[in-house]
Amino acid sequence: MTAQLNPRGDVAVLVPAAGSGVRLGPGGPKALRPLDGEPLLVHAVRRIAAAPSVRLIVVAAPPDGLDAVRAMLDPVAPVRVVPGGAHRQESVAGALAAVPRDLGIVLVHDAARALTPPELVESVAAAVRGGCPAVIPVLPVVDTIKEVGPHDLVRGTVDRAALRSVQTPQGFRHDVLAKAHAAASDPLTDDAGLVEKAGIPVTCVPGSELAMKITRPLDLILAEALLRVAARVR
Ligand code: C5P
């Protein structure tokens, strides 16, 4: 069944989905790889559309696959599809340009985090609504982290208590994200990084194990197992 978005919602979600996904091995754009018989992007959009505050979803798709992506998402939710760029940042900027000014909160979410629960979309949006200009979902770092120099020699051990691994969706006041993108020079891997560079505070909220990034072949296997567990407990 096609989801209905909330016409009174105050949130737009941008989904950059135009990456090639080389780390996942051969097989085309990562967002379009199947997970349990459906493309990652379909899983991601279905969960975003289930978040009650979302009024608009904009997907940045591979430029040669716009019609295919529209056809794929049509039965899932009403989605605007725009061509992606050469870098993630360009894809996000293209999607942001399609968001009307009156939508006050903009979230940026990687299609590769296909199992992200709607509750995480809501908690990030709620923190922005509550007054934070920029919000990121994070998890504690569990591994010991070393800084390594030339010749694989360890330089030192980083105090992991102060480290967090960062997920998406990252949430922003619309004007804050627009200004950060307008001022961006070098491509970064996350949007909060652009906002940090502009000197604007970025607030952490608890992330979710389900928002894991599906990047390597092992991640696909783990994600399929998670889906099976979720189906059993439903
Ligand atoms: O390559 P990486 O894993 O960092 O990509 C993160 C997200 O950004 C993915 O959903 C990918 O499809 C998207 N992306 C994009 N346009 C690019 C490169 C990556 O939309 N040119």
Short mmCIF file of N, CA, C and O and ligand atoms in Angstrom, two decimals, residues 16-20 23 30-31 60 84-88 91 110-112 189 213 215, ligand 1:
data_model
loop_
_atom_site.label_atom_id
_atom_site.label_comp_id
_atom_site.label_asym_id
_atom_site.label_seq_id
_atom_site.Cartn_x
_atom_site.Cartn_y
_atom_site.Cartn_z
N PRO A 16 20.09 11.08 -0.30
CA PRO A 16 21.08 10.91 -1.38
C PRO A 16 21.23 9.42 -1.68
O PRO A 16 21.53 8.64 -0.80
N ALA A 17 20.96 9.06 -2.93
CA ALA A 17 20.96 7.64 -3.31
C ALA A 17 21.65 7.45 -4.65
O ALA A 17 21.32 6.53 -5.40
N ALA A 18 22.60 8.34 -4.96
CA ALA A 18 23.21 8.31 -6.28
C ALA A 18 24.62 7.74 -6.28
O ALA A 18 25.33 7.82 -7.28
N GLY A 19 25.04 7.14 -5.15
CA GLY A 19 26.40 6.61 -5.07
C GLY A 19 26.56 5.32 -5.85
O GLY A 19 25.58 4.61 -6.10
N SER A 20 27.81 4.99 -6.21
CA SER A 20 28.04 3.79 -7.03
C SER A 20 28.13 2.53 -6.19
O SER A 20 27.81 1.44 -6.65
N ARG A 23 32.22 -0.37 -2.70
CA ARG A 23 32.66 -1.21 -1.57
C ARG A 23 31.77 -2.43 -1.38
O ARG A 23 32.12 -3.37 -0.71
N LYS A 30 24.51 1.40 -5.13
CA LYS A 30 24.25 0.72 -3.86
C LYS A 30 22.79 0.81 -3.43
O LYS A 30 22.21 -0.17 -2.96
N ALA A 31 22.20 1.99 -3.61
CA ALA A 31 20.83 2.19 -3.11
C ALA A 31 19.83 1.28 -3.81
O ALA A 31 18.73 1.05 -3.32
N ALA A 60 17.76 11.85 -4.28
CA ALA A 60 18.72 12.15 -5.35
C ALA A 60 19.17 10.81 -5.93
O ALA A 60 19.80 10.01 -5.25
N GLY A 84 21.14 13.06 -8.91
CA GLY A 84 22.24 13.20 -7.97
C GLY A 84 23.46 13.82 -8.66
O GLY A 84 23.48 13.99 -9.87
N GLY A 85 24.48 14.16 -7.85
CA GLY A 85 25.69 14.77 -8.39
C GLY A 85 26.88 13.83 -8.31
O GLY A 85 26.73 12.65 -7.98
N ALA A 86 28.07 14.40 -8.58
CA ALA A 86 29.29 13.58 -8.61
C ALA A 86 29.72 13.16 -7.21
O ALA A 86 30.34 12.12 -7.02
N HIS A 87 29.43 14.01 -6.21
CA HIS A 87 29.74 13.69 -4.81
C HIS A 87 28.44 13.69 -4.02
O HIS A 87 27.46 14.33 -4.42
N ARG A 88 28.48 13.02 -2.85
CA ARG A 88 27.30 13.00 -1.98
C ARG A 88 26.81 14.43 -1.70
O ARG A 88 25.61 14.69 -1.74
N SER A 91 24.77 15.78 -4.37
CA SER A 91 23.45 15.13 -4.40
C SER A 91 22.54 15.75 -3.35
O SER A 91 21.36 16.01 -3.61
N ASP A 110 21.00 8.76 4.53
CA ASP A 110 21.58 7.91 3.49
C ASP A 110 20.67 6.73 3.19
O ASP A 110 20.23 6.03 4.11
N ALA A 111 20.46 6.48 1.90
CA ALA A 111 19.67 5.31 1.49
C ALA A 111 20.32 4.03 2.01
O ALA A 111 19.66 3.03 2.24
N ALA A 112 21.64 4.09 2.21
CA ALA A 112 22.36 2.90 2.65
C ALA A 112 22.00 2.50 4.09
O ALA A 112 22.28 1.38 4.50
N THR A 189 31.95 14.00 4.02
CA THR A 189 31.07 12.83 4.00
C THR A 189 29.80 13.03 4.81
O THR A 189 28.90 12.22 4.73
N LYS A 213 24.97 1.29 8.54
CA LYS A 213 25.18 1.62 7.13
C LYS A 213 25.54 0.35 6.36
O LYS A 213 26.49 -0.34 6.73
N THR A 215 27.27 -1.17 3.74
CA THR A 215 28.39 -0.73 2.90
C THR A 215 29.14 -1.90 2.29
O THR A 215 29.52 -1.87 1.13
O1 C5P B 1 29.58 6.38 -0.56
P1 C5P B 1 28.90 6.56 0.75
O2 C5P B 1 28.60 5.27 1.45
O3 C5P B 1 29.48 7.59 1.66
O4 C5P B 1 27.46 7.13 0.35
C1 C5P B 1 26.54 7.57 1.32
C2 C5P B 1 25.21 7.91 0.64
O5 C5P B 1 25.40 8.98 -0.28
C3 C5P B 1 24.63 6.72 -0.15
O6 C5P B 1 23.23 6.62 0.11
C4 C5P B 1 24.94 7.10 -1.59
O7 C5P B 1 23.98 6.59 -2.51
C5 C5P B 1 24.87 8.64 -1.56
N1 C5P B 1 25.67 9.28 -2.63
C6 C5P B 1 25.01 10.14 -3.53
N2 C5P B 1 25.72 10.73 -4.56
C7 C5P B 1 27.03 10.47 -4.73
C8 C5P B 1 27.72 9.62 -3.81
C9 C5P B 1 27.02 9.03 -2.76
O8 C5P B 1 23.81 10.36 -3.42
N3 C5P B 1 27.65 11.02 -5.77
#
